[in-house]
Coordinates of C-alpha atoms and ligand atoms in Angstrom, one line a residue:
Chain I
X1 CA 132.0 131.2 90.4
X2 CA 132.9 132.7 86.9
X3 CA 131.0 129.9 85.2
X4 CA 127.7 130.6 87.7
X5 CA 127.9 134.2 86.7
X6 CA 128.4 133.3 83.0
X7 CA 125.2 130.7 83.5
X8 CA 123.3 133.1 85.3
X9 CA 120.1 134.4 83.4
X10 CA 117.0 136.1 83.9
X11 CA 114.5 133.7 85.9
X12 CA 112.1 133.5 83.1
X13 CA 110.2 130.6 84.6
X14 CA 109.6 132.3 87.8
X15 CA 108.6 135.4 86.2
X16 CA 106.3 133.9 83.6
X17 CA 104.5 132.3 86.7
X18 CA 104.5 135.0 89.2
X19 CA 103.2 138.2 87.1
X20 CA 100.1 136.7 87.0
X21 CA 99.3 135.9 90.7
X22 CA 95.5 134.9 90.0
X23 CA 96.4 132.4 87.4
X24 CA 99.0 131.1 89.6
X25 CA 96.7 130.7 92.5
X26 CA 94.0 129.1 90.3
X27 CA 96.8 126.6 89.2
X28 CA 98.2 125.8 92.6
X29 CA 94.7 125.4 93.7
X30 CA 94.2 122.6 91.2
X31 CA 97.5 120.9 91.7
X32 CA 96.9 121.1 95.6
X33 CA 93.4 119.4 95.1
X34 CA 94.9 116.6 93.0
X35 CA 97.4 116.2 95.7
X36 CA 94.9 116.0 98.4
X37 CA 92.8 113.4 96.4
X38 CA 95.7 111.1 96.2
X39 CA 96.8 111.6 99.8
X40 CA 93.2 110.9 100.8
X41 CA 93.0 107.5 98.6
X42 CA 96.2 106.1 99.3
X43 CA 96.2 106.8 102.9
X44 CA 92.5 105.1 103.1
X45 CA 94.1 102.0 101.3
X46 CA 97.2 101.8 103.3
X47 CA 95.2 102.4 106.5
X48 CA 92.7 100.0 106.0
X49 CA 95.6 97.4 104.9
X50 CA 97.7 98.3 107.9
X51 CA 94.8 97.8 110.3
X52 CA 94.4 94.2 108.8
X53 CA 97.7 93.2 110.6
X54 CA 97.6 95.2 113.8
X55 CA 97.3 91.8 115.9
X56 CA 99.8 90.1 113.6
X57 CA 102.5 92.7 114.4
X58 CA 102.0 92.3 117.9
X59 CA 103.3 88.5 118.0
X60 CA 106.6 87.9 119.8
X61 CA 107.9 85.9 116.8
X62 CA 110.6 85.6 114.4
X63 CA 109.0 82.8 112.2
X64 CA 105.3 81.7 111.9
X65 CA 103.9 78.4 110.6
X66 CA 100.6 78.3 109.5
X67 CA 98.5 75.6 107.4
X68 CA 99.0 76.1 103.4
X69 CA 95.3 75.6 103.4
X70 CA 94.7 78.9 105.5
X71 CA 93.6 81.8 103.2
X72 CA 93.6 84.7 105.8
X73 CA 92.9 85.6 109.5
X74 CA 89.3 84.8 108.8
X75 CA 89.8 81.3 107.4
X76 CA 92.7 79.6 109.5
X77 CA 93.1 76.0 108.8
X78 CA 94.6 73.6 111.4
X79 CA 98.0 71.9 111.2
X80 CA 99.4 69.2 113.3
X81 CA 100.9 70.6 116.4
X82 CA 103.9 68.3 116.2
X83 CA 105.4 70.2 113.3
X84 CA 106.0 72.9 115.9
X85 CA 107.6 70.8 118.1
X86 CA 109.9 69.5 115.4
X87 CA 111.1 73.0 115.0
X88 CA 112.9 72.9 118.4
X89 CA 115.5 70.5 116.7
X90 CA 117.0 73.5 114.9
X91 CA 119.9 75.1 116.8
X92 CA 118.9 78.6 116.1
X93 CA 115.2 78.0 117.4
X94 CA 114.7 79.5 121.0
X95 CA 111.2 78.8 121.9
X96 CA 107.8 78.4 120.3
X97 CA 104.1 79.2 121.2
X98 CA 101.0 77.3 119.9
X99 CA 98.2 79.5 119.1
X100 CA 94.4 78.4 118.5
X101 CA 92.7 81.2 116.5
X102 CA 89.3 81.1 115.2
X103 CA 86.0 83.2 115.1
X104 CA 83.5 82.7 117.7
X105 CA 79.9 84.0 118.3
X106 CA 80.0 86.4 120.9
X107 CA 76.7 87.4 122.5
X108 CA 76.0 90.9 123.4
X109 CA 75.0 90.9 127.1
X110 CA 72.9 94.2 126.6
X111 CA 71.0 93.2 123.5
X112 CA 71.7 89.3 123.3
X113 CA 72.3 89.4 119.7
X114 CA 75.2 87.3 118.3
X115 CA 78.2 88.7 116.3
X116 CA 81.3 87.0 115.1
X117 CA 84.5 87.7 117.0
X118 CA 88.1 86.7 116.5
X119 CA 89.4 84.4 119.2
X120 CA 93.0 83.8 120.1
X121 CA 93.9 81.0 122.6
X122 CA 97.5 80.5 124.0
X123 CA 99.2 79.1 127.0
X124 CA 99.4 82.4 129.4
X125 CA 102.8 80.9 130.5
X126 CA 104.4 81.2 127.0
X127 CA 105.6 84.6 125.9
X128 CA 103.0 85.8 123.1
X129 CA 103.2 89.7 122.6
X130 CA 106.3 91.8 122.0
X131 CA 104.6 94.2 124.3
X132 CA 105.8 93.3 127.9
X133 CA 102.8 95.5 129.2
X134 CA 100.2 93.4 127.2
X135 CA 102.1 89.9 128.2
X136 CA 101.8 91.2 131.8
X137 CA 98.0 90.9 131.8
X138 CA 97.6 87.4 130.4
X139 CA 98.2 85.7 133.9
X140 CA 94.5 86.2 134.6
X141 CA 93.7 83.6 131.9
X142 CA 95.1 80.8 133.9
X143 CA 91.8 80.5 135.4
X144 CA 89.2 78.7 133.2
X145 CA 86.4 80.7 131.5
X146 CA 88.0 83.8 131.7
X147 CA 88.9 86.2 128.8
X148 CA 90.6 89.7 127.9
X149 CA 88.4 91.9 125.7
X150 CA 89.8 94.3 123.2
X151 CA 88.5 97.6 124.0
X152 CA 88.8 99.0 120.5
X153 CA 86.2 96.1 119.4
X154 CA 83.1 97.7 117.6
X155 CA 80.4 98.7 119.8
X156 CA 78.2 96.1 118.4
X157 CA 79.9 93.6 120.8
X158 CA 78.1 95.6 123.8
X159 CA 79.3 98.3 126.3
X160 CA 81.8 95.8 127.7
X161 CA 84.9 98.3 128.3
X162 CA 82.5 100.7 130.1
X163 CA 81.0 98.2 132.5
X164 CA 84.4 96.8 133.2
X165 CA 85.7 100.0 134.1
X166 CA 82.6 100.7 136.2
X167 CA 83.7 97.8 138.4
X168 CA 80.9 95.5 137.2
X169 CA 81.3 91.6 136.6
X170 CA 80.8 91.2 132.8
X171 CA 79.7 88.0 131.8
X172 CA 78.5 86.8 128.4
X173 CA 78.0 83.5 126.4
X174 CA 80.3 82.3 123.4
X175 CA 78.7 79.2 121.8
X176 CA 76.6 78.6 125.1
X177 CA 79.4 78.5 127.5
X178 CA 79.8 81.3 130.0
X179 CA 82.8 83.3 129.9
X180 CA 83.9 86.2 132.1
X181 CA 85.9 89.4 130.9
X182 CA 89.0 89.5 133.3
X183 CA 90.5 92.6 131.7
X184 CA 90.7 94.8 128.8
X185 CA 93.5 95.1 126.0
X186 CA 93.9 97.4 122.9
X187 CA 94.4 95.8 119.8
X188 CA 92.3 97.1 117.0
X189 CA 89.7 96.1 114.5
X190 CA 90.5 95.2 111.0
X191 CA 88.7 94.0 107.9
X192 CA 87.9 90.5 109.0
X193 CA 87.7 91.0 112.8
X194 CA 85.2 93.4 114.4
X195 CA 86.5 92.6 117.7
X196 CA 89.2 90.4 119.5
X197 CA 89.1 88.5 122.7
X198 CA 92.4 86.5 124.1
X199 CA 91.8 83.4 126.2
X200 CA 93.9 80.4 127.2
X201 CA 94.0 77.1 125.3
X202 CA 92.0 75.3 127.8
X203 CA 89.1 77.8 127.5
X204 CA 89.4 78.0 123.8
X205 CA 89.0 74.4 123.4
X206 CA 86.0 74.3 125.6
X207 CA 84.4 76.9 123.9
X208 CA 85.2 75.0 120.3
X209 CA 84.7 71.4 121.2
X210 CA 84.4 70.2 117.5
X211 CA 87.9 71.2 117.0
X212 CA 90.1 68.2 116.1
X213 CA 92.7 67.6 119.0
X214 CA 96.6 68.0 118.2
X215 CA 95.8 70.7 115.6
X216 CA 96.8 74.4 116.0
X217 CA 96.0 77.3 113.4
X218 CA 99.2 79.4 114.2
X219 CA 102.8 78.6 115.6
X220 CA 105.0 81.1 116.8
X221 CA 108.7 80.4 116.5
X222 CA 111.4 82.6 118.6
X223 CA 115.0 82.6 117.3
X224 CA 118.2 83.2 119.4
X225 CA 119.8 86.2 119.1
X226 CA 121.7 87.0 116.0
X227 CA 120.2 84.0 113.8
X228 CA 119.3 84.9 110.5
X229 CA 115.3 84.2 110.1
X230 CA 115.5 84.0 106.3
X231 CA 117.9 81.2 106.6
X232 CA 116.4 79.3 109.4
X233 CA 113.1 79.4 107.4
X234 CA 114.9 77.7 104.4
X235 CA 116.2 75.0 106.7
X236 CA 112.8 74.5 108.4
X237 CA 111.3 74.3 105.0
X238 CA 113.6 71.4 104.1
X239 CA 113.1 69.5 107.5
X240 CA 109.4 69.9 107.9
X241 CA 106.6 67.9 105.4
X242 CA 104.8 70.2 103.2
X243 CA 101.5 70.0 105.3
X244 CA 102.8 73.3 107.0
X245 CA 104.1 76.8 105.6
X246 CA 106.8 78.3 107.1
X247 CA 107.0 82.1 106.9
X248 CA 109.0 85.0 108.6
X249 CA 107.0 87.4 110.7
X250 CA 107.0 89.9 107.7
X251 CA 105.9 87.0 105.4
X252 CA 103.2 86.3 107.7
X253 CA 102.3 90.0 107.8
X254 CA 102.5 90.0 103.9
X255 CA 100.2 86.8 103.7
X256 CA 97.5 88.5 105.2
X257 CA 97.8 91.8 103.4
X258 CA 98.2 90.0 100.2
X259 CA 94.7 88.4 100.9
X260 CA 93.1 91.5 101.2
X261 CA 95.0 93.5 98.3
X262 CA 94.6 90.6 95.7
X263 CA 91.8 88.0 96.8
X264 CA 89.2 90.5 97.5
X265 CA 87.6 93.5 95.8
X266 CA 88.3 95.5 98.8
X267 CA 91.8 96.0 97.6
X268 CA 90.9 96.5 94.1
X269 CA 88.4 99.2 95.2
X270 CA 90.9 101.3 96.9
X271 CA 93.7 100.9 94.4
X272 CA 91.2 101.9 91.9
X273 CA 90.3 104.8 94.0
X274 CA 94.0 106.0 94.2
X275 CA 94.3 105.7 90.3
X276 CA 91.2 107.7 89.9
X277 CA 92.9 110.4 92.2
X278 CA 95.9 110.0 89.8
X279 CA 93.9 110.4 86.7
X280 CA 91.8 113.3 87.8
X281 CA 94.8 115.3 89.1
X282 CA 96.6 114.5 85.9
X283 CA 93.5 116.1 84.0
X284 CA 93.3 119.1 86.4
X285 CA 97.0 119.7 86.0
X286 CA 97.1 119.3 82.3
X287 CA 94.3 121.8 81.8
X288 CA 96.0 124.4 83.9
X289 CA 99.4 124.0 82.5
X290 CA 98.0 123.7 79.0
X291 CA 96.1 126.9 79.2
X292 CA 99.0 128.8 80.8
X293 CA 101.4 127.4 78.0
X294 CA 99.3 128.1 75.3
X295 CA 98.8 131.6 76.4
X296 CA 102.7 132.1 76.5
X297 CA 103.2 130.2 73.0
X298 CA 103.7 133.6 71.1
X299 CA 106.3 134.4 73.5
X300 CA 108.0 131.1 73.1
X301 CA 107.8 131.5 69.6
X302 CA 109.6 135.0 69.7
X303 CA 112.3 133.4 71.7
X304 CA 112.7 130.8 69.0
X305 CA 112.6 133.6 66.4
X306 CA 115.7 135.4 68.4
X307 CA 117.5 132.1 68.2
X308 CA 117.0 130.5 71.4
X309 CA 117.1 126.7 71.2
X310 CA 114.0 124.6 71.5
X311 CA 115.7 122.5 74.6
X312 CA 116.3 126.0 76.5
X313 CA 112.5 126.5 75.9
X314 CA 111.5 123.3 77.0
X315 CA 113.8 123.7 80.1
X316 CA 112.1 126.8 80.8
X317 CA 108.5 125.4 80.5
X318 CA 110.0 122.0 82.6
X319 CA 111.1 124.6 85.5
X320 CA 107.6 125.9 85.4
X321 CA 106.2 122.7 85.9
X322 CA 108.7 122.1 88.7
X323 CA 107.7 125.2 90.5
X324 CA 104.1 124.7 90.4
X325 CA 104.7 121.1 91.5
X326 CA 106.6 122.1 94.6
X327 CA 104.3 125.1 95.5
X328 CA 101.2 123.1 95.0
X329 CA 102.6 120.2 96.9
X330 CA 103.2 122.1 100.2
X331 CA 99.4 123.0 100.8
X332 CA 98.4 119.3 99.6
X333 CA 100.7 118.0 102.2
X334 CA 99.5 120.1 105.1
X335 CA 95.8 119.3 104.2
X336 CA 96.6 115.5 103.8
X337 CA 98.0 115.7 107.5
X338 CA 95.0 117.5 108.6
X339 CA 92.6 115.3 107.2
X340 CA 94.5 112.0 108.3
X341 CA 94.1 113.6 112.0
X342 CA 90.4 113.9 111.3
X343 CA 90.2 110.4 109.8
X344 CA 92.2 108.7 112.6
X345 CA 90.0 110.7 115.3
X346 CA 86.6 109.4 113.4
X347 CA 87.4 106.0 112.4
X348 CA 90.3 104.6 114.6
X349 CA 92.0 103.5 111.5
X350 CA 95.7 104.0 111.7
X351 CA 95.8 106.3 109.0
X352 CA 98.9 108.4 109.2
X353 CA 101.5 110.4 106.7
X354 CA 104.4 108.2 106.1
X355 CA 107.5 109.1 104.2
X356 CA 107.0 106.8 101.4
X357 CA 103.5 107.8 100.8
X358 CA 104.5 111.7 101.1
X359 CA 107.3 110.8 98.5
X360 CA 104.9 108.7 96.1
X361 CA 102.5 111.7 95.9
X362 CA 105.3 114.3 95.4
X363 CA 106.9 112.2 92.4
X364 CA 103.4 111.8 90.9
X365 CA 102.7 115.5 91.2
X366 CA 106.1 116.5 89.7
X367 CA 105.5 113.8 86.8
X368 CA 102.1 115.1 86.1
X369 CA 103.2 118.6 86.1
X370 CA 106.3 118.2 83.9
X371 CA 104.5 115.8 81.6
X372 CA 101.6 118.1 81.1
X373 CA 104.0 121.1 80.4
X374 CA 105.9 119.1 78.0
X375 CA 102.8 118.1 76.3
X376 CA 101.4 121.5 76.0
X377 CA 104.7 122.3 74.0
X378 CA 104.0 119.9 71.3
X379 CA 102.9 122.7 69.1
X380 CA 105.9 124.7 69.3
X381 CA 107.8 121.6 68.4
X382 CA 106.1 120.9 65.0
X383 CA 105.2 124.6 63.8
X384 CA 107.4 127.4 62.6
X385 CA 107.8 130.2 64.7
X386 CA 106.1 132.4 62.2
X387 CA 103.0 130.2 62.3
X388 CA 102.5 131.1 65.9
X389 CA 102.7 134.4 66.5
Chain Z
X1 CA 130.1 136.8 49.9
X2 CA 126.6 138.5 49.9
X3 CA 124.8 138.6 53.4
X4 CA 121.4 137.5 51.6
X5 CA 120.8 135.8 48.3
X6 CA 117.3 135.2 47.2
X7 CA 116.9 133.3 43.8
X8 CA 113.3 132.5 42.4
X9 CA 111.7 132.5 45.7
X10 CA 108.2 131.6 45.6
X11 CA 105.5 131.3 48.6
X12 CA 101.8 130.1 48.7
X13 CA 99.4 129.9 51.8
X14 CA 96.6 127.5 52.2
X15 CA 95.7 124.3 50.3
X16 CA 93.7 123.2 47.4
X17 CA 91.0 125.6 46.6
X18 CA 92.2 128.0 49.0
X19 CA 95.9 128.2 48.0
X20 CA 97.1 131.7 47.2
X21 CA 100.5 132.7 45.8
X22 CA 101.7 135.2 47.9
X23 CA 105.4 135.6 46.9
X24 CA 106.3 135.0 42.9
X25 CA 109.9 134.6 41.6
X26 CA 111.7 137.2 43.9
X27 CA 115.5 137.3 43.4
X28 CA 117.7 139.7 44.9
X29 CA 120.7 140.1 47.2
X30 CA 122.1 142.3 49.9
X31 CA 125.7 142.9 50.5
X32 CA 127.0 143.2 54.2
X33 CA 127.2 146.6 55.5
X34 CA 124.5 147.7 52.9
X35 CA 120.8 149.4 54.0
X36 CA 118.1 148.1 51.8
X37 CA 114.6 149.3 52.1
X38 CA 111.5 147.4 50.9
X39 CA 108.1 149.1 50.3
X40 CA 105.1 148.1 48.9
X41 CA 101.1 148.1 49.4
X42 CA 99.5 146.5 52.4
X43 CA 99.3 142.8 52.0
X44 CA 102.1 142.5 48.9
X45 CA 103.8 139.9 50.9
X46 CA 106.6 141.9 52.7
X47 CA 106.3 140.5 56.2
X48 CA 106.2 137.0 54.5
X49 CA 109.5 137.5 52.7
X50 CA 111.1 138.8 55.8
X51 CA 110.2 135.8 57.7
X52 CA 111.4 133.7 55.3
X53 CA 114.7 135.3 55.0
X54 CA 114.7 135.2 58.9
X55 CA 114.3 131.4 59.0
X56 CA 111.2 131.5 60.8
X57 CA 109.0 129.6 57.7
X58 CA 109.9 126.9 55.7
X59 CA 111.1 127.6 52.1
X60 CA 108.4 126.1 49.6
X61 CA 110.4 127.1 46.4
X62 CA 113.5 128.7 45.3
X63 CA 116.7 129.4 46.9
X64 CA 117.5 131.5 50.0
X65 CA 120.9 131.7 51.3
X66 CA 121.5 133.7 54.4
X67 CA 125.0 134.5 56.0
X68 CA 126.5 131.8 53.7
X69 CA 124.0 129.1 54.8
X70 CA 121.3 127.9 52.3
X71 CA 117.9 127.8 54.0
X72 CA 116.0 125.9 51.7
X73 CA 115.7 122.4 53.2
X74 CA 117.8 123.1 56.3
X75 CA 117.4 121.4 59.3
X76 CA 116.1 122.6 62.7
X77 CA 119.7 122.9 64.1
X78 CA 120.8 124.7 61.1
X79 CA 118.1 127.3 61.1
X80 CA 118.2 128.1 64.7
X81 CA 122.2 128.9 64.5
X82 CA 121.2 131.4 61.6
X83 CA 118.4 132.9 63.6
X84 CA 121.0 133.5 66.4
X85 CA 122.9 136.0 63.7
X86 CA 119.9 137.8 62.7
X87 CA 118.3 140.6 64.5
X88 CA 114.5 140.5 63.9
X89 CA 112.2 143.5 64.6
X90 CA 108.7 142.4 64.3
X91 CA 105.6 144.4 63.0
X92 CA 103.8 143.7 66.4
X93 CA 106.7 143.9 68.7
X94 CA 106.3 140.5 70.4
X95 CA 108.1 142.0 73.6
X96 CA 107.6 139.5 76.7
X97 CA 104.9 140.6 78.6
X98 CA 106.3 139.0 82.0
X99 CA 109.8 141.1 81.6
X100 CA 110.7 144.4 82.1
X101 CA 111.9 146.7 79.2
X102 CA 115.6 145.8 80.5
X103 CA 115.0 142.2 81.0
X104 CA 113.3 142.0 77.4
X105 CA 116.5 143.5 75.9
X106 CA 118.7 141.4 78.0
X107 CA 116.9 138.2 76.6
X108 CA 118.6 139.5 73.2
X109 CA 122.0 140.1 75.1
X110 CA 122.0 136.6 76.9
X111 CA 122.4 134.9 73.4
X112 CA 126.1 136.4 73.4
X113 CA 128.5 133.6 74.3
X114 CA 130.8 133.9 77.1
X115 CA 129.6 137.0 78.6
X116 CA 129.0 137.3 82.4
X117 CA 125.7 138.3 83.7
X118 CA 126.9 141.8 84.5
X119 CA 128.2 142.6 81.1
X120 CA 125.2 141.3 79.3
X121 CA 123.1 143.4 81.5
X122 CA 125.3 146.6 80.7
X123 CA 124.9 145.7 77.3
X124 CA 121.3 145.9 77.4
X125 CA 121.3 149.0 79.4
X126 CA 123.7 150.6 76.6
X127 CA 121.2 149.9 73.9
X128 CA 118.3 151.0 75.7
X129 CA 120.2 154.4 76.2
X130 CA 120.8 154.5 72.4
X131 CA 117.1 154.2 71.5
X132 CA 116.5 157.0 74.3
X133 CA 114.9 154.9 76.8
X134 CA 117.1 155.2 79.8
X135 CA 114.4 156.2 82.2
X136 CA 112.0 153.4 81.5
X137 CA 114.1 150.8 81.9
X138 CA 112.0 148.7 84.8
X139 CA 108.6 149.4 83.1
X140 CA 106.4 146.4 82.1
X141 CA 105.3 146.5 78.2
X142 CA 101.9 147.2 79.4
X143 CA 103.2 150.4 80.8
X144 CA 105.0 151.5 77.8
X145 CA 103.4 153.3 74.8
X146 CA 103.7 151.8 71.5
X147 CA 106.5 153.9 70.0
X148 CA 108.6 153.1 73.2
X149 CA 107.5 149.3 72.8
X150 CA 109.0 149.7 69.3
X151 CA 112.2 151.0 70.6
X152 CA 112.6 148.2 73.1
X153 CA 112.0 145.6 70.4
X154 CA 114.8 147.4 68.3
X155 CA 117.0 147.8 71.4
X156 CA 116.5 143.9 71.8
X157 CA 117.5 142.9 68.1
X158 CA 120.5 145.0 68.3
X159 CA 121.7 143.5 71.7
X160 CA 122.6 140.1 70.3
X161 CA 125.0 141.9 67.8
X162 CA 123.3 140.7 64.7
X163 CA 125.3 140.2 61.2
X164 CA 121.9 140.6 59.5
X165 CA 118.9 143.1 60.7
X166 CA 115.3 142.3 59.3
X167 CA 113.1 145.3 60.7
X168 CA 109.3 145.2 59.9
X169 CA 108.2 148.9 59.8
X170 CA 110.2 149.9 62.9
X171 CA 109.3 153.5 62.6
X172 CA 105.5 153.0 62.3
X173 CA 104.7 154.0 65.5
X174 CA 107.4 156.7 66.3
X175 CA 107.0 160.7 65.7
X176 CA 109.5 161.9 62.7
X177 CA 112.5 162.9 65.0
X178 CA 112.6 159.6 67.1
X179 CA 112.1 157.7 64.1
X180 CA 114.6 159.5 62.1
X181 CA 117.1 159.0 65.2
X182 CA 116.3 155.2 65.2
X183 CA 116.9 154.8 61.5
X184 CA 120.3 156.8 61.8
X185 CA 121.2 154.4 64.7
X186 CA 120.6 151.5 62.2
X187 CA 122.4 153.1 59.7
X188 CA 125.4 153.7 62.0
X189 CA 125.4 150.2 63.0
X190 CA 125.4 149.0 59.4
X191 CA 128.5 150.9 58.6
X192 CA 130.6 150.3 61.7
X193 CA 129.8 146.6 62.1
X194 CA 129.3 145.8 58.3
X195 CA 125.8 144.6 59.6
X196 CA 123.5 144.1 56.5
X197 CA 119.8 145.5 57.0
X198 CA 116.6 144.8 55.2
X199 CA 113.8 147.4 56.2
X200 CA 110.1 147.4 55.3
X201 CA 108.8 150.7 55.5
X202 CA 106.1 153.0 54.3
X203 CA 107.8 156.0 55.7
X204 CA 108.9 158.5 52.7
X205 CA 110.9 160.5 55.4
X206 CA 113.7 158.1 55.6
X207 CA 114.1 156.8 52.0
X208 CA 117.3 158.8 52.0
X209 CA 119.1 156.6 54.6
X210 CA 118.9 153.6 52.0
X211 CA 121.6 152.4 49.8
X212 CA 119.0 150.7 47.6
X213 CA 115.1 150.6 47.5
X214 CA 113.1 147.5 46.5
X215 CA 109.6 147.9 45.4
X216 CA 106.9 145.0 45.9
X217 CA 103.5 144.5 44.2
X218 CA 101.4 141.6 44.4
X219 CA 104.1 139.4 45.4
X220 CA 106.4 140.6 42.6
X221 CA 109.7 142.6 43.2
X222 CA 109.5 145.8 40.6
X223 CA 112.6 146.8 39.1
X224 CA 115.3 147.8 41.4
X225 CA 115.8 151.5 42.0
X226 CA 119.2 152.5 42.9
Ligands
ATP1 N1 99.5 132.6 57.8 C1 98.7 133.0 56.7 N2 97.8 132.4 55.9 C2 97.4 132.6 55.0 N3 97.5 133.6 54.6 C3 98.3 134.6 55.0 C4 99.2 134.3 56.2 N4 99.8 135.3 56.5 C5 99.7 136.1 55.5 N5 98.7 135.7 54.7 C6 98.4 136.6 53.4 O1 99.5 136.5 52.6 C7 99.4 138.0 52.0 C8 100.7 138.7 52.4 O2 101.1 139.0 53.7 P1 102.0 139.7 54.6 O3 101.7 139.8 56.1 O4 103.1 139.3 54.1 O5 101.7 141.5 53.9 P2 102.6 142.7 54.2 O6 103.0 142.9 52.9 O7 103.5 142.7 55.3 O8 101.2 143.6 54.4 P3 101.4 144.7 55.7 O9 101.9 146.1 55.0 O10 100.0 145.1 55.8 O11 102.0 144.3 56.8 C9 98.2 138.7 52.4 O12 97.3 138.8 51.5 C10 97.7 137.9 53.8 O13 96.4 137.6 53.8
MG2 MG1 103.6 143.1 57.1

C-alpha cells in the first residue's frame, strides 16, 4: 500500500489526451476506422475460407482417405476402394464409408440452362453426417434416381426449394438422366461449389457412367472411442501403399483451405486486403499520434529539462498510445459486429466475430498505436531539450 | 566546492557561413548560497549561458562544472542526474498546458524521492502559497495571467528542492511589489538551504538582493562588479 502511494503520480497521459476532447475524438475516429478496415478484410477472408469447408465439417469421420492426386474439392481424383477396406484391419477402426464425389451438370428446370453442381454419392445405410437430423433424411435415397437438394445453393439452379415446399414434384436432368428431388438439406455454398446435392452410390454411378469401377474419391474412417487419430494415421500410412493419402479430419479441412489460400489468387487477394487494412490503419494512426506528440513536444522537453528521465517520458507516451488503442478498439469492435451481421444476411457467408480475430485486431491496433507513439518521440531522443522549446 | 564553475566557455550557433559565435571565453564561478545577477542587452547570450549551465545544451568548448559534475562531454544519464538538482525558471514559463497550477507544481515535487503522494501534493500547495497563489490552484495555465504563470513556474522550480536555481527574468511579468516578494523568497531560500542562485534580470529595482553582479555584452563577460 505504501509503495502504491509512493508510486502514485498525476495521470499525465490521461490528462494530455482528455484536455483536448475534439482532438481525442478525431484520433479515436481514425483508429476505429483502421480497426473496422481490418475486421472487414479479415472477416471476409476467414468467412470465405470457412465456407469452403462447410461440407467437410459435416462428415462423420475421424480419418479421411483421399487420392494424392486430388487437388481440391473441385478436382478430386479416385483411388482404389480396396484401400478403405484394408483400414478395417486396424484394431482402432470401427467402420468406414466410401464416398463418390464429383461435379455434375445440373439442368435448371425453369430456364433449361446447365450449371455445375457438386454431387456426393454414398450408401444411405452407412453413417455419413455427424448431424443425426441430416442422416435421418438420407433414407429416401435408397430408391433409384432420387436426390436431396441443398436449399442454400445459388438461385441459378432454379427455384427448387420453393417448388418442393409447395408440394410440387421437382424433376430435372443430370447428364441426360432424369432425377427427382426427394428432400431438402442445408449445407452451404463455397468457392468451388455453387450448389450441392446428395444421392446414393447407385444413382451417382448411373449419372456418371464413365467413372472407372472400384474407384472412390473420399473414404471416411470412424475410430473406436478413445482412439488417438494421429497415431492411427501414422499406422495406416505405414500399412497402405502410397496411392492413397491418409489425413485426420482436420487435415482434410486444412487440405481444402490450403488449396484456396495458397494455390489460387483468391487467398492472395484477401490476404492482401487484410494487409492493406493494416497498412492504411498504420498510416492513419501514425499521422494522428505524430501530430499529437509533436504538439506536446515542448512540454515533454520541459519535463526532461526538469530532470525527468527519457524512459519516464516514453512511458507517458506509450500509455497515451495504449489508452488510444483501447478506446478506439471498442467502437471498432461494435461496428465490426454490426457489419458481420449485415454481411451474413446479404451473402449467407458464415462471417462472424471469433475470439482469435478480435484478439488479432486488438493486438494490431495496440502495436500500431504504441509503435507510432514511439516513432513520434524520436526527436526527443536525439535533440537537446533547449533545441525544442 | 563551488556550485558552478565555468572556464573559457564558448558557444556558437549555425553551420559554415551561418556560424555565429554567441559566447566567448566566459569564466566565472558561483558558491553555494550565493545570489548572482546576470544582466546585459537583449540577444547577448544570457539564455544560452543559462541553458548550458542547466545541462540543456551540449557544451561545445571550454569547461562547465555544476554541483561537482563536469558537463563537458557528459553522457545523457549524467546530465539528467544534474538537471534533477537544478531548478530552472524559463523565460517562457513552459508550463504544461493540460495540468492545473497545482499539478504543474506537483510535477516538480514528484521528482523528490521517497515521498508519498499526499506529501508531494502538500509540498506543491505550500510553494503555491509561498508565491501567493493559494486561490488559483485549480486553474489551467490558459486561465492565468502572465504574472501568475510566472509565479507557478517559480513554485514548480522550488518544489523540487534544487541545489542550484537558474532563473531567466523571473520578475519580467510582475509588478514591483510582487517582483520584490518573489526575489526575496529566492534570496531566503539561498540563505536557508545554501542554494546557489543565478538570475538573469533587466530589473534595476532588485539589484540590491544580489551578492554579485555579472554583466555581459556581445557574448563576453565584462569585469565583475561586487
Ligand atoms: N537556437 C538558436 N539558433 C541560432 N541562433 C540562436 C539560437 N538561440 C539563440 N540564438 C542567437 O543567439 C544569440 C543569443 O541568444 P540568447 O537567447 O542567449 O539571448 P538573451 O541574452 O537571452 O536575450 P534576451 O534578453 O532577449 O532574452 C541571439 O543573437 C540569438 O539570435
Ligand atoms: Mg533570454
